[in-house]
Coordinates of C-alpha atoms in Angstrom, one line a residue:
M1004 CA 95.4 126.2 82.0
G1005 CA 91.8 126.9 80.3
K1006 CA 90.1 129.9 80.7
T1007 CA 88.8 129.7 84.0
T1008 CA 91.6 130.8 85.3
R1009 CA 91.8 134.9 87.3
K1010 CA 94.5 137.4 87.3
L1011 CA 94.1 138.1 90.9
E1012 CA 94.5 142.6 91.6
V1013 CA 97.6 142.2 94.8
V1014 CA 96.2 144.2 97.4
S1015 CA 99.8 145.5 100.1
P1016 CA 99.7 145.0 102.8
V1017 CA 98.1 141.3 103.0
P1018 CA 94.9 141.7 104.2
A1019 CA 93.4 138.9 106.3
D1020 CA 93.4 135.3 104.0
I1021 CA 89.5 135.2 105.2
D1022 CA 89.2 138.7 104.2
I1023 CA 90.6 137.7 100.8
A1024 CA 88.6 134.4 100.2
N1025 CA 85.8 135.8 100.6
S1026 CA 86.7 139.1 98.1
I1027 CA 86.9 136.1 95.3
E1028 CA 83.7 134.9 93.4
P1029 CA 84.7 131.5 93.0
L1030 CA 83.0 129.6 90.4
H1031 CA 81.1 127.6 89.8
I1032 CA 82.9 123.8 90.0
S1033 CA 80.4 123.2 87.3
E1034 CA 83.3 125.1 84.9
I1035 CA 86.6 123.8 86.5
A1036 CA 85.5 120.7 85.8
Q1037 CA 84.6 121.8 82.8
D1038 CA 88.9 122.6 82.2
L1039 CA 89.7 119.0 83.5
N1040 CA 87.7 117.5 80.5
L1041 CA 85.6 115.9 83.9
S1042 CA 81.8 114.4 82.0
P1043 CA 79.3 115.3 84.3
Q1044 CA 78.7 111.8 84.9
H1045 CA 81.7 111.1 86.5
Y1046 CA 81.1 114.4 90.0
D1047 CA 78.4 114.5 92.1
L1048 CA 77.7 118.3 92.9
Y1049 CA 77.3 119.1 96.7
G1050 CA 76.4 123.0 96.3
K1051 CA 77.7 125.5 93.2
Y1052 CA 81.3 125.7 95.0
K1053 CA 82.3 121.4 95.6
A1054 CA 82.0 118.7 93.6
K1055 CA 82.5 114.3 94.0
V1056 CA 84.4 113.2 91.1
L1057 CA 83.6 109.4 91.6
L1058 CA 86.2 107.1 90.3
S1059 CA 85.0 106.1 87.0
A1060 CA 86.8 109.0 86.5
L1061 CA 89.1 106.7 86.3
D1062 CA 87.4 104.8 83.8
E1063 CA 86.4 107.3 81.2
H1064 CA 90.2 109.0 81.4
G1065 CA 92.6 105.8 82.5
G1066 CA 93.9 105.6 78.4
N1067 CA 95.3 109.2 79.0
G1068 CA 99.0 108.8 80.3
D1069 CA 99.9 111.2 83.9
G1070 CA 101.2 114.5 83.9
Y1071 CA 104.4 115.3 86.1
Y1072 CA 104.0 114.1 90.0
V1073 CA 105.4 116.7 92.8
V1074 CA 106.2 115.6 96.1
V1075 CA 106.1 119.1 98.5
G1076 CA 107.6 119.5 101.5
G1077 CA 109.8 121.1 104.2
I1078 CA 112.8 122.1 106.7
T1079 CA 111.8 120.4 110.2
P1080 CA 109.3 123.2 110.7
T1081 CA 109.0 126.3 113.9
P1082 CA 105.4 126.2 115.6
L1083 CA 104.5 128.9 113.5
G1084 CA 104.7 126.1 110.6
E1085 CA 105.8 127.6 107.3
G1086 CA 103.8 128.6 105.0
K1087 CA 104.6 124.7 103.1
S1088 CA 100.5 124.9 102.5
T1089 CA 100.9 128.5 101.0
T1090 CA 103.8 127.4 98.8
T1091 CA 101.9 123.7 97.1
V1092 CA 98.8 126.5 96.3
G1093 CA 101.6 129.2 95.2
L1094 CA 103.0 126.9 92.5
C1095 CA 100.3 125.5 91.3
Q1096 CA 99.1 129.4 90.8
A1097 CA 102.8 129.8 89.1
L1098 CA 101.5 126.9 87.1
G1099 CA 97.8 126.9 85.6
A1100 CA 96.9 130.6 85.5
F1101 CA 100.4 132.1 84.5
L1102 CA 102.3 129.1 82.8
N1103 CA 99.0 127.9 81.2
K1104 CA 100.0 124.0 82.2
K1105 CA 97.3 121.5 83.6
V1106 CA 97.4 121.4 87.2
V1107 CA 95.8 120.0 89.3
T1108 CA 96.7 120.5 93.9
C1109 CA 96.1 116.7 95.9
L1110 CA 96.1 118.8 99.0
R1111 CA 94.4 116.5 103.3
Q1112 CA 91.4 117.5 104.5
P1113 CA 91.6 119.7 107.3
S1114 CA 90.2 118.9 110.8
Q1115 CA 88.2 120.5 112.5
G1116 CA 90.5 120.7 115.7
P1117 CA 92.8 122.8 115.4
T1118 CA 90.7 125.4 112.4
F1119 CA 88.8 126.1 116.0
G1120 CA 92.6 124.9 118.5
I1121 CA 95.7 126.6 118.0
K1122 CA 97.0 126.2 113.8
G1123 CA 93.7 128.0 112.4
G1124 CA 92.6 126.1 108.9
A1125 CA 94.8 125.0 106.1
A1126 CA 93.9 126.2 103.1
G1127 CA 96.6 128.2 102.1
G1128 CA 97.4 132.0 102.5
G1129 CA 97.6 135.0 101.4
Y1130 CA 96.8 135.4 97.6
S1131 CA 98.0 131.4 97.4
Q1132 CA 94.6 129.4 98.8
V1133 CA 92.1 126.9 98.4
I1134 CA 88.5 129.1 98.4
P1135 CA 85.8 129.0 99.4
M1136 CA 88.1 128.8 102.7
D1137 CA 84.8 128.3 104.8
E1138 CA 83.8 125.3 103.2
F1139 CA 87.7 124.2 102.9
N1140 CA 87.6 124.1 106.4
L1141 CA 84.7 123.6 108.1
H1142 CA 82.5 120.2 106.4
M1143 CA 83.3 120.0 102.7
T1144 CA 81.6 117.5 101.7
G1145 CA 81.1 115.1 105.3
D1146 CA 84.2 112.9 104.4
I1147 CA 85.8 113.2 108.6
H1148 CA 82.0 112.7 109.9
A1149 CA 82.1 109.4 108.1
I1150 CA 84.9 108.3 109.4
T1151 CA 84.2 109.3 112.3
A1152 CA 80.0 107.5 112.4
S1153 CA 82.4 104.5 111.1
N1154 CA 85.0 104.8 114.0
N1155 CA 82.7 104.8 116.2
L1156 CA 80.6 102.0 115.1
L1157 CA 83.6 99.4 115.3
A1158 CA 83.9 100.7 119.3
A1159 CA 80.3 99.8 120.2
A1160 CA 80.6 96.6 118.4
I1161 CA 84.2 95.7 120.6
D1162 CA 82.6 96.4 123.2
T1163 CA 79.1 95.0 122.6
R1164 CA 80.6 91.9 121.5
I1165 CA 82.6 91.3 125.1
F1166 CA 79.4 92.0 126.6
H1167 CA 77.1 89.5 124.7
E1168 CA 79.9 87.0 125.3
S1169 CA 80.3 87.1 129.0
S1170 CA 76.8 86.0 129.6
Q1171 CA 75.6 84.1 126.7
S1172 CA 77.4 79.9 126.1
D1173 CA 79.2 78.7 122.8
K1174 CA 75.2 77.1 122.0
A1175 CA 72.9 80.3 122.3
L1176 CA 76.1 82.6 120.4
F1177 CA 76.1 80.7 117.4
N1178 CA 71.8 80.5 117.9
R1179 CA 72.2 84.3 117.9
L1180 CA 74.7 84.8 114.8
C1181 CA 72.6 81.8 112.6
P1182 CA 69.2 82.7 113.4
P1183 CA 67.1 80.3 111.3
N1184 CA 64.4 81.3 109.2
K1185 CA 61.2 81.6 109.0
E1186 CA 61.4 77.9 106.6
G1187 CA 63.5 77.1 109.6
K1188 CA 66.8 76.7 107.8
R1189 CA 70.3 78.6 109.1
S1190 CA 72.4 79.9 106.8
F1191 CA 76.6 81.5 106.7
N1192 CA 76.4 85.2 105.5
D1193 CA 79.8 86.2 103.1
I1194 CA 81.2 88.0 105.3
M1195 CA 80.7 85.0 108.8
L1196 CA 81.7 82.7 105.7
R1197 CA 84.8 84.8 106.1
R1198 CA 85.7 84.3 109.1
L1199 CA 84.6 80.3 109.0
K1200 CA 88.1 80.0 105.7
K1201 CA 90.5 82.4 107.7
L1202 CA 89.5 80.1 111.2
G1203 CA 90.1 76.8 107.8
I1204 CA 86.9 75.9 108.1
S1205 CA 86.0 74.7 105.1
K1206 CA 82.1 73.9 106.1
S1207 CA 79.7 76.3 104.5
V1208 CA 76.4 74.6 106.5
P1209 CA 75.9 76.2 110.2
E1210 CA 74.5 72.4 111.1
E1211 CA 77.7 71.5 110.0
L1212 CA 80.3 72.4 112.2
T1213 CA 81.2 70.4 115.4
Q1214 CA 80.9 72.2 119.0
E1215 CA 84.4 73.0 119.2
E1216 CA 84.1 74.7 115.7
V1217 CA 80.2 76.5 116.8
K1218 CA 82.9 77.6 119.5
R1219 CA 85.9 78.7 117.5
F1220 CA 83.9 80.5 115.1
A1221 CA 81.3 82.2 117.4
R1222 CA 83.1 82.9 120.3
L1223 CA 86.0 86.1 120.1
D1224 CA 86.9 86.0 123.9
I1225 CA 88.5 89.1 123.3
D1226 CA 91.3 90.5 125.8
P1227 CA 89.9 93.8 126.9
E1228 CA 93.6 94.3 128.5
S1229 CA 94.2 93.8 124.2
I1230 CA 92.4 96.6 122.7
T1231 CA 94.0 99.3 120.9
W1232 CA 91.0 100.7 118.9
R1233 CA 89.5 104.1 120.8
R1234 CA 86.3 106.2 119.9
V1235 CA 87.0 109.0 118.0
M1236 CA 85.3 113.2 117.2
D1237 CA 86.8 115.3 115.1
V1238 CA 86.8 118.7 117.9
N1239 CA 90.0 119.5 120.4
D1240 CA 88.7 117.7 123.5
R1241 CA 91.7 116.9 126.6
F1242 CA 88.9 115.5 129.1
L1243 CA 88.3 112.9 126.5
R1244 CA 92.1 111.6 126.3
K1245 CA 91.4 109.0 129.1
I1246 CA 87.9 108.0 130.2
T1247 CA 85.9 104.5 131.7
V1248 CA 83.4 103.1 130.1
G1249 CA 80.0 100.6 130.9
Q1250 CA 79.3 102.7 134.1
G1251 CA 75.5 101.8 134.0
H1252 CA 73.5 99.4 135.3
E1253 CA 72.6 97.9 132.6
E1254 CA 76.0 96.3 132.2
K1255 CA 76.5 95.4 134.9
G1256 CA 80.4 96.5 136.1
M1257 CA 81.8 95.9 132.5
V1258 CA 83.8 99.2 132.9
R1259 CA 86.5 99.4 130.8
E1260 CA 89.4 102.3 131.0
T1261 CA 89.5 103.8 127.3
G1262 CA 90.5 106.8 125.9
F1263 CA 89.1 109.1 122.6
D1264 CA 91.4 110.6 119.3
I1265 CA 90.7 113.0 117.2
S1266 CA 89.0 111.5 114.2
V1267 CA 91.7 112.5 111.9
A1268 CA 93.8 110.1 114.2
S1269 CA 91.1 106.9 113.0
E1270 CA 92.8 103.7 111.3
I1271 CA 89.8 104.3 109.1
M1272 CA 91.1 107.5 107.9
A1273 CA 94.4 106.6 106.9
V1274 CA 93.1 103.1 105.3
L1275 CA 91.0 105.9 103.3
A1276 CA 93.8 108.2 101.7
L1277 CA 96.3 105.0 101.8
T1278 CA 93.6 102.6 99.7
T1279 CA 93.6 102.6 94.9
S1280 CA 89.3 101.1 94.9
L1281 CA 86.1 100.8 96.5
S1282 CA 87.3 96.9 96.4
D1283 CA 90.3 97.2 98.4
M1284 CA 88.9 99.2 100.5
R1285 CA 86.9 97.2 101.3
E1286 CA 89.7 94.8 102.7
R1287 CA 91.4 96.7 104.0
L1288 CA 88.5 98.0 106.5
G1289 CA 87.8 94.2 107.5
K1290 CA 91.7 93.7 107.9
M1291 CA 91.9 95.8 110.4
V1292 CA 93.0 94.1 114.2
I1293 CA 91.5 95.9 117.1
G1294 CA 93.4 93.7 119.4
N1295 CA 93.9 90.2 120.7
S1296 CA 92.4 87.1 121.8
K1297 CA 93.2 86.1 124.7
A1298 CA 94.9 83.1 123.5
G1299 CA 97.2 86.0 121.1
D1300 CA 95.0 85.7 118.3
P1301 CA 94.9 89.3 115.9
I1302 CA 90.6 90.3 116.0
T1303 CA 89.7 92.2 112.7
A1304 CA 86.6 94.4 111.8
D1305 CA 85.5 91.6 110.6
D1306 CA 85.2 89.7 112.6
L1307 CA 83.0 91.3 114.3
G1308 CA 81.2 90.9 111.2
L1309 CA 81.9 94.6 110.6
G1310 CA 83.8 95.1 107.6
G1311 CA 81.2 95.5 105.0
A1312 CA 79.1 98.1 107.1
L1313 CA 81.6 100.4 107.6
T1314 CA 82.6 100.5 102.8
V1315 CA 78.9 101.4 103.2
L1316 CA 79.4 104.0 106.0
M1317 CA 82.9 105.0 103.9
K1318 CA 80.9 104.9 100.2
D1319 CA 80.7 108.4 99.1
A1320 CA 84.0 109.2 101.6
I1321 CA 86.2 107.2 99.3
N1322 CA 85.7 109.7 96.2
P1323 CA 88.0 113.0 96.2
T1324 CA 86.8 116.6 96.3
L1325 CA 86.8 118.7 93.7
M1326 CA 88.1 121.9 95.2
Q1327 CA 89.9 125.8 93.2
T1328 CA 92.5 128.0 94.4
L1329 CA 91.1 132.3 94.2
E1330 CA 93.2 132.4 89.9
G1331 CA 91.0 129.5 89.6
T1332 CA 93.2 126.2 89.0
P1333 CA 91.4 122.8 90.8
V1334 CA 92.6 120.9 93.8
L1335 CA 91.7 117.9 94.8
V1336 CA 90.5 117.1 98.2
H1337 CA 90.9 114.5 99.4
A1338 CA 91.9 112.4 103.5
G1339 CA 93.5 114.0 106.4
P1340 CA 95.4 110.9 108.0
F1341 CA 97.0 112.1 110.7
A1342 CA 101.1 112.4 110.5
N1343 CA 102.3 112.1 113.0
I1344 CA 100.8 108.2 114.1
A1345 CA 100.0 108.3 110.1
H1346 CA 101.3 109.1 106.6
G1347 CA 100.3 112.7 106.7
N1348 CA 99.3 112.6 103.1
S1349 CA 96.7 112.9 101.0
S1350 CA 95.1 109.7 99.2
I1351 CA 96.8 107.5 96.7
V1352 CA 93.1 107.9 94.5
A1353 CA 92.2 111.7 94.2
D1354 CA 96.4 111.6 93.1
E1355 CA 96.1 108.8 90.4
I1356 CA 93.3 110.7 88.7
A1357 CA 94.7 114.0 89.2
L1358 CA 97.9 112.2 86.9
K1359 CA 95.6 111.1 83.7
L1360 CA 92.7 114.0 84.1
V1361 CA 95.9 116.7 83.5
G1362 CA 98.4 114.0 81.4
P1363 CA 101.7 114.2 80.5
G1364 CA 103.2 117.5 80.5
G1365 CA 100.4 118.6 83.5
F1366 CA 101.5 118.9 86.9
V1367 CA 100.0 117.5 90.1
V1368 CA 101.8 118.8 93.7
T1369 CA 100.8 116.9 96.6
E1370 CA 101.5 117.4 100.1
A1371 CA 102.9 116.0 102.6
G1372 CA 103.1 116.5 106.0
F1373 CA 105.1 117.9 108.4
G1374 CA 108.7 118.5 107.5
A1375 CA 110.5 115.5 104.9
D1376 CA 111.9 113.7 107.3
I1377 CA 108.3 112.3 108.5
G1378 CA 106.1 112.7 105.4
T1379 CA 108.3 112.6 102.8
E1380 CA 109.9 109.8 104.2
K1381 CA 106.6 108.0 104.7
F1382 CA 105.6 109.7 101.5
M1383 CA 108.1 107.2 98.9
N1384 CA 108.4 104.9 102.1
I1385 CA 104.6 104.0 102.1
K1386 CA 102.6 105.8 99.5
C1387 CA 104.4 105.2 96.8
R1388 CA 104.7 101.4 97.6
Y1389 CA 100.8 101.5 97.7
S1390 CA 100.6 102.9 95.2
G1391 CA 102.9 102.6 91.7
L1392 CA 103.6 105.7 91.8
K1393 CA 106.8 108.0 92.1
P1394 CA 106.9 111.3 92.8
H1395 CA 109.5 113.4 88.9
C1396 CA 110.1 116.2 92.3
A1397 CA 110.7 116.8 95.0
I1398 CA 110.3 120.4 96.4
I1399 CA 111.6 121.8 100.6
V1400 CA 110.1 124.8 101.1
A1401 CA 112.7 126.3 104.0
T1402 CA 112.4 130.0 105.7
I1403 CA 114.9 131.8 107.3
R1404 CA 112.7 132.6 110.0
A1405 CA 113.4 128.1 110.5
L1406 CA 117.0 128.5 109.5
K1407 CA 117.4 130.9 112.3
M1408 CA 116.0 128.9 114.5
H1409 CA 117.6 125.5 113.3
G1410 CA 121.1 126.9 113.3
G1411 CA 120.9 128.0 118.1
G1412 CA 118.4 131.1 117.5
P1413 CA 115.9 131.5 120.8
A1414 CA 112.9 129.6 121.4
V1415 CA 110.7 129.4 118.2
V1416 CA 106.8 129.9 120.8
A1417 CA 103.2 130.3 118.4
G1418 CA 101.8 133.8 120.4
K1419 CA 104.3 135.1 121.0
P1420 CA 106.4 137.8 119.2
L1421 CA 109.7 136.4 117.9
D1422 CA 112.9 137.8 118.8
R1423 CA 114.7 140.5 117.4
A1424 CA 116.8 137.5 116.1
Y1425 CA 114.6 136.7 114.1
V1426 CA 114.1 140.1 112.1
T1427 CA 117.2 141.7 112.1
E1428 CA 120.2 140.5 109.6
N1429 CA 122.5 137.1 110.7
V1430 CA 124.2 135.6 108.2
A1431 CA 125.9 133.6 110.6
L1432 CA 123.3 132.0 112.0
V1433 CA 121.3 131.3 109.1
E1434 CA 124.2 129.2 107.7
A1435 CA 124.4 127.9 111.0
G1436 CA 121.5 126.7 111.0
C1437 CA 120.9 124.8 107.3
V1438 CA 122.4 121.1 108.7
N1439 CA 119.1 121.1 109.5
L1440 CA 118.3 121.7 105.4
A1441 CA 120.8 120.1 104.0
R1442 CA 120.4 116.7 105.4
H1443 CA 116.8 116.8 104.4
I1444 CA 118.3 117.2 100.7
S1445 CA 120.5 114.3 100.7
N1446 CA 117.6 112.7 102.5
T1447 CA 115.4 113.5 99.7
K1448 CA 118.1 113.3 97.1
A1449 CA 118.5 109.6 98.2
Y1450 CA 114.6 108.5 96.0
G1451 CA 116.4 109.4 93.0
V1452 CA 114.1 112.4 92.9
N1453 CA 115.8 116.2 91.8
V1454 CA 114.9 118.2 95.1
V1455 CA 114.1 122.3 94.6
V1456 CA 114.0 124.3 97.9
A1457 CA 111.9 126.6 97.6
L1458 CA 112.7 129.5 100.3
N1459 CA 109.7 132.0 101.7
K1460 CA 110.2 135.1 102.3
F1461 CA 109.8 137.3 104.6
S1462 CA 109.9 141.0 104.4
T1463 CA 112.5 140.8 107.5
D1464 CA 115.3 138.9 105.5
S1465 CA 118.1 140.5 104.0
E1466 CA 119.1 139.8 100.1
A1467 CA 122.8 139.0 101.9
E1468 CA 120.6 135.7 103.8
L1469 CA 118.8 134.0 101.3
N1470 CA 121.8 134.6 98.5
A1471 CA 123.6 132.1 101.4
V1472 CA 120.8 129.6 102.1
R1473 CA 120.2 129.5 97.7
S1474 CA 123.8 128.7 97.8
M1475 CA 124.2 126.0 100.5
A1476 CA 121.2 124.1 99.1
L1477 CA 122.8 123.7 95.3
S1478 CA 126.4 122.6 97.4
A1479 CA 124.1 120.2 99.2
G1480 CA 122.5 118.9 96.3
A1481 CA 119.2 121.1 95.1
F1482 CA 118.4 120.3 92.1
D1483 CA 117.9 124.4 92.6
A1484 CA 116.7 126.6 95.3
V1485 CA 114.4 129.4 94.2
I1486 CA 114.1 132.9 96.3
C1487 CA 109.7 132.6 96.3
T1488 CA 107.4 136.0 96.9
H1489 CA 104.4 135.3 94.7
H1490 CA 104.6 133.0 91.7
A1491 CA 107.9 133.1 90.8
H1492 CA 108.4 129.5 91.5
G1493 CA 106.5 127.5 89.4
G1494 CA 108.9 127.1 85.8
K1495 CA 111.7 125.8 88.3
G1496 CA 109.5 123.6 89.3
A1497 CA 109.1 121.8 85.4
K1498 CA 112.4 121.9 84.7
A1499 CA 113.4 119.5 87.2
C1500 CA 110.7 117.2 86.7
E1501 CA 112.8 117.0 82.9
N1502 CA 115.6 115.4 84.4
V1503 CA 114.3 112.8 86.6
T1504 CA 114.7 109.4 84.9
Q1505 CA 115.7 107.3 88.2
P1506 CA 113.3 104.1 89.6
L1507 CA 112.6 105.3 93.2
K1508 CA 114.7 103.7 95.8
F1509 CA 113.3 103.1 98.6
L1510 CA 114.6 103.4 101.8
Y1511 CA 114.0 99.4 103.4
P1512 CA 113.0 96.6 101.6
L1513 CA 110.2 94.7 102.7
D1514 CA 111.4 91.6 103.4
A1515 CA 114.0 93.5 105.8
S1516 CA 112.5 92.4 109.7
I1517 CA 110.4 95.1 111.6
K1518 CA 113.5 96.0 113.6
E1519 CA 116.7 96.5 110.8
K1520 CA 113.4 98.8 108.8
I1521 CA 113.0 101.3 112.2
E1522 CA 116.7 101.6 112.4
A1523 CA 116.7 102.3 108.6
I1524 CA 114.3 104.8 109.1
A1525 CA 116.7 106.4 112.0
K1526 CA 119.6 106.0 110.5
S1527 CA 117.8 107.9 107.9
Y1528 CA 117.6 110.5 110.9
G1529 CA 121.4 110.6 112.1
A1530 CA 121.1 108.0 115.0
S1531 CA 123.6 105.4 115.8
G1532 CA 121.2 103.5 116.9
V1533 CA 117.8 102.0 118.6
E1534 CA 116.3 101.8 121.9
Y1535 CA 113.5 99.2 122.2
S1536 CA 111.1 99.1 125.9
E1537 CA 109.8 95.8 126.8
Q1538 CA 106.9 96.6 126.0
A1539 CA 108.0 97.3 122.3
E1540 CA 110.2 94.0 122.3
K1541 CA 107.0 91.7 122.9
Q1542 CA 104.9 93.7 120.4
I1543 CA 107.2 93.2 117.6
E1544 CA 107.4 90.0 118.4
M1545 CA 103.3 89.6 118.1
Y1546 CA 102.9 91.5 115.1
S1547 CA 106.7 89.0 113.5
K1548 CA 104.5 85.9 115.3
Q1549 CA 101.3 86.7 113.1
G1550 CA 102.1 87.5 110.1
F1551 CA 103.5 91.7 110.3
S1552 CA 106.6 91.9 109.3
G1553 CA 106.9 92.6 105.8
L1554 CA 104.4 95.7 106.3
P1555 CA 105.9 99.4 106.0
I1556 CA 107.3 101.4 109.1
C1557 CA 105.0 105.1 109.7
M1558 CA 107.5 106.7 112.7
A1559 CA 105.4 108.5 115.1
K1560 CA 107.9 111.2 116.5
T1561 CA 107.7 114.7 117.0
Q1562 CA 107.8 116.8 114.3
Y1563 CA 110.0 119.4 115.7
S1564 CA 113.2 117.3 115.3
F1565 CA 114.7 114.8 113.6
S1566 CA 115.4 113.3 117.2
D1567 CA 113.0 112.3 120.2
N1568 CA 113.8 115.7 121.9
A1569 CA 111.3 118.2 119.5
S1570 CA 114.0 120.6 121.5
A1571 CA 117.3 119.1 119.5
K1572 CA 117.2 121.4 116.4
G1573 CA 120.1 121.4 113.3
A1574 CA 120.9 118.3 112.3
P1575 CA 121.7 115.9 116.0
S1576 CA 123.8 113.4 115.5
G1577 CA 125.0 109.6 117.2
F1578 CA 122.1 109.6 119.3
V1579 CA 120.2 106.5 120.8
L1580 CA 116.6 106.6 119.1
P1581 CA 113.9 105.6 121.9
I1582 CA 111.1 103.1 120.3
R1583 CA 108.7 103.4 123.4
D1584 CA 106.0 101.0 122.3
V1585 CA 105.0 99.7 118.3
R1586 CA 101.2 99.3 117.3
G1587 CA 99.7 98.5 114.2
S1588 CA 97.3 99.6 111.8
I1589 CA 96.8 96.4 109.5
G1590 CA 93.9 97.2 107.9
A1591 CA 95.6 100.9 106.6
G1592 CA 98.8 98.8 105.6
F1593 CA 102.2 99.8 108.1
I1594 CA 103.8 99.2 111.4
Y1595 CA 103.8 102.2 114.0
P1596 CA 106.8 102.4 116.5
L1597 CA 105.7 105.6 119.4
V1598 CA 109.0 107.1 119.8
G1599 CA 108.3 109.3 122.8
T1600 CA 104.7 109.9 124.3
M1601 CA 102.7 110.5 121.3
S1602 CA 99.2 112.3 122.1
T1603 CA 95.8 111.8 119.2
M1604 CA 93.7 114.0 121.3
P1605 CA 95.4 117.8 121.0
G1606 CA 94.3 120.0 123.9
L1607 CA 92.1 123.4 123.4
P1608 CA 94.8 126.8 124.2
T1609 CA 93.9 129.5 126.9
R1610 CA 92.9 131.3 124.0
P1611 CA 91.8 129.2 121.4
C1612 CA 91.0 130.7 117.8
F1613 CA 87.3 130.4 118.1
Y1614 CA 87.3 133.5 119.8
D1615 CA 87.6 135.3 115.7
I1616 CA 85.1 132.9 114.4
D1617 CA 81.5 134.2 113.4
L1618 CA 79.1 134.4 111.9
D1619 CA 77.8 138.7 109.4
T1620 CA 73.9 137.8 110.2
T1621 CA 73.4 140.3 107.5
T1622 CA 75.8 138.3 104.1
G1623 CA 75.5 135.1 105.8
R1624 CA 79.9 135.5 105.0
V1625 CA 82.0 133.6 108.1
I1626 CA 84.5 136.0 109.4
G1627 CA 87.4 135.2 111.6
L1628 CA 88.1 131.6 109.9
S1629 CA 92.4 131.9 109.5

């Protein structure tokens, strides 16, 4: 990779993640940038160990060819996770520090919700981590805070607009929206001209509008019952899931029931992950739909006059953050969309920049959230549609532990000791669980990419169990299946990339109906059919009428099963998939059906991770972060 990479001195038993991270002095981020041939004018330093890579880097390196593009997904996980991030980072360390390939890891930014809650941080683990670990997990360069501020500005604008429209005439509203200047002249600004164009009004002089046109322009007439936009914060706070606003005396009884989501569930986060440029982000932010008028027309952020202001708040957040692994290989951290209701992948712009920086023969390894049925499916059908990029190889991460669970093993519960079945040899249980892995392999191969299975090895796994998985993975159509310890799988990924010649095959065409697209995805899960609630039918009809049926589908369902039932392990089939509701992230660019109940504001457990987190006030180091 370059002169900056370092070889680690591995200690056994493996120390705590934060202790390993703190034992390594990170390289100055300018050294990492220099190894990527990034000129100083194309990045801004955020301290010694982080830098924002500017989109202008694409201008300098746009003539380069692209490197190999690798996506890392997984089998249906246990609540403990199967080491997908660790595998992603470890693969890149193997490629860069051991095989001297140019490589960039592309990861999502972790939310502070799980960091202080039950899951912990998301920097990888053991000797496959992003450092500094504390900076990666806490604040980083403020992107999530920018999303929080933007989201809540829009939420404030919605309630304020309803308040003002309730007490003002059409003329008064218009006069306040278009006040005369010192010379007594009125004018429309750019965002107002956008609204006039949307309404089909070609006039650009305020005085020329008829009384009816004044009403259409000035009065949004938002239906409070239709509002889908909620306030957000980057903390797990279950008591904010349902609240009322407007209880102050000055709000004159305009009480409305609403709630908070966690910041990474905001549509603005999904916009950041799917945008391709600053101008594209401006358009997407402006097109975000917050609800409908009482006549059933969609109301957007631009209708509220806010698309430009949101872009200003997000102008720095669009630039990916450059960090490093323990072994000095580069990492681009960007965006962190909720993997259930959004597409759960890092950003398009980070991948595009990385592919140009590594160039032909180099590697970009990006991670998709949750199992391949959620993360990889959305990577292919949503992210790759908007980016135009095609992965050369897809990795599926598996563990003996998860395969035993899918074979009928006892429940795996976070915070409780593993049942004896998971720490003693049982080849039959592993083989029974391989049906889950086999379906993920066949689903992923259908996109026209080679599949490599990365089997994360634990000390309790036997050679017979590992060999059984490898054999069954190959018979299911995997290009290769590799037992992963520390760096064993790097070269295998390279070989798989070089053997891909097929074009990317999508699961469905965009011009199919909303229901046809939902049913194509449901079929890939193993469903025999789809059942729609009355509410879902109503929403599908509305989105089709409003002209949004051409968007891709982003299924919101449990990550713990192919089906809607989290306890249905293995590879269930023949079930009917229930669609409870259908919602839209129109600015981000997808429709998301809700399969069952999805919580967009997690809660804290009895003993959250924050019990272990503290600061060594002598050294200034963070301790206890996991």
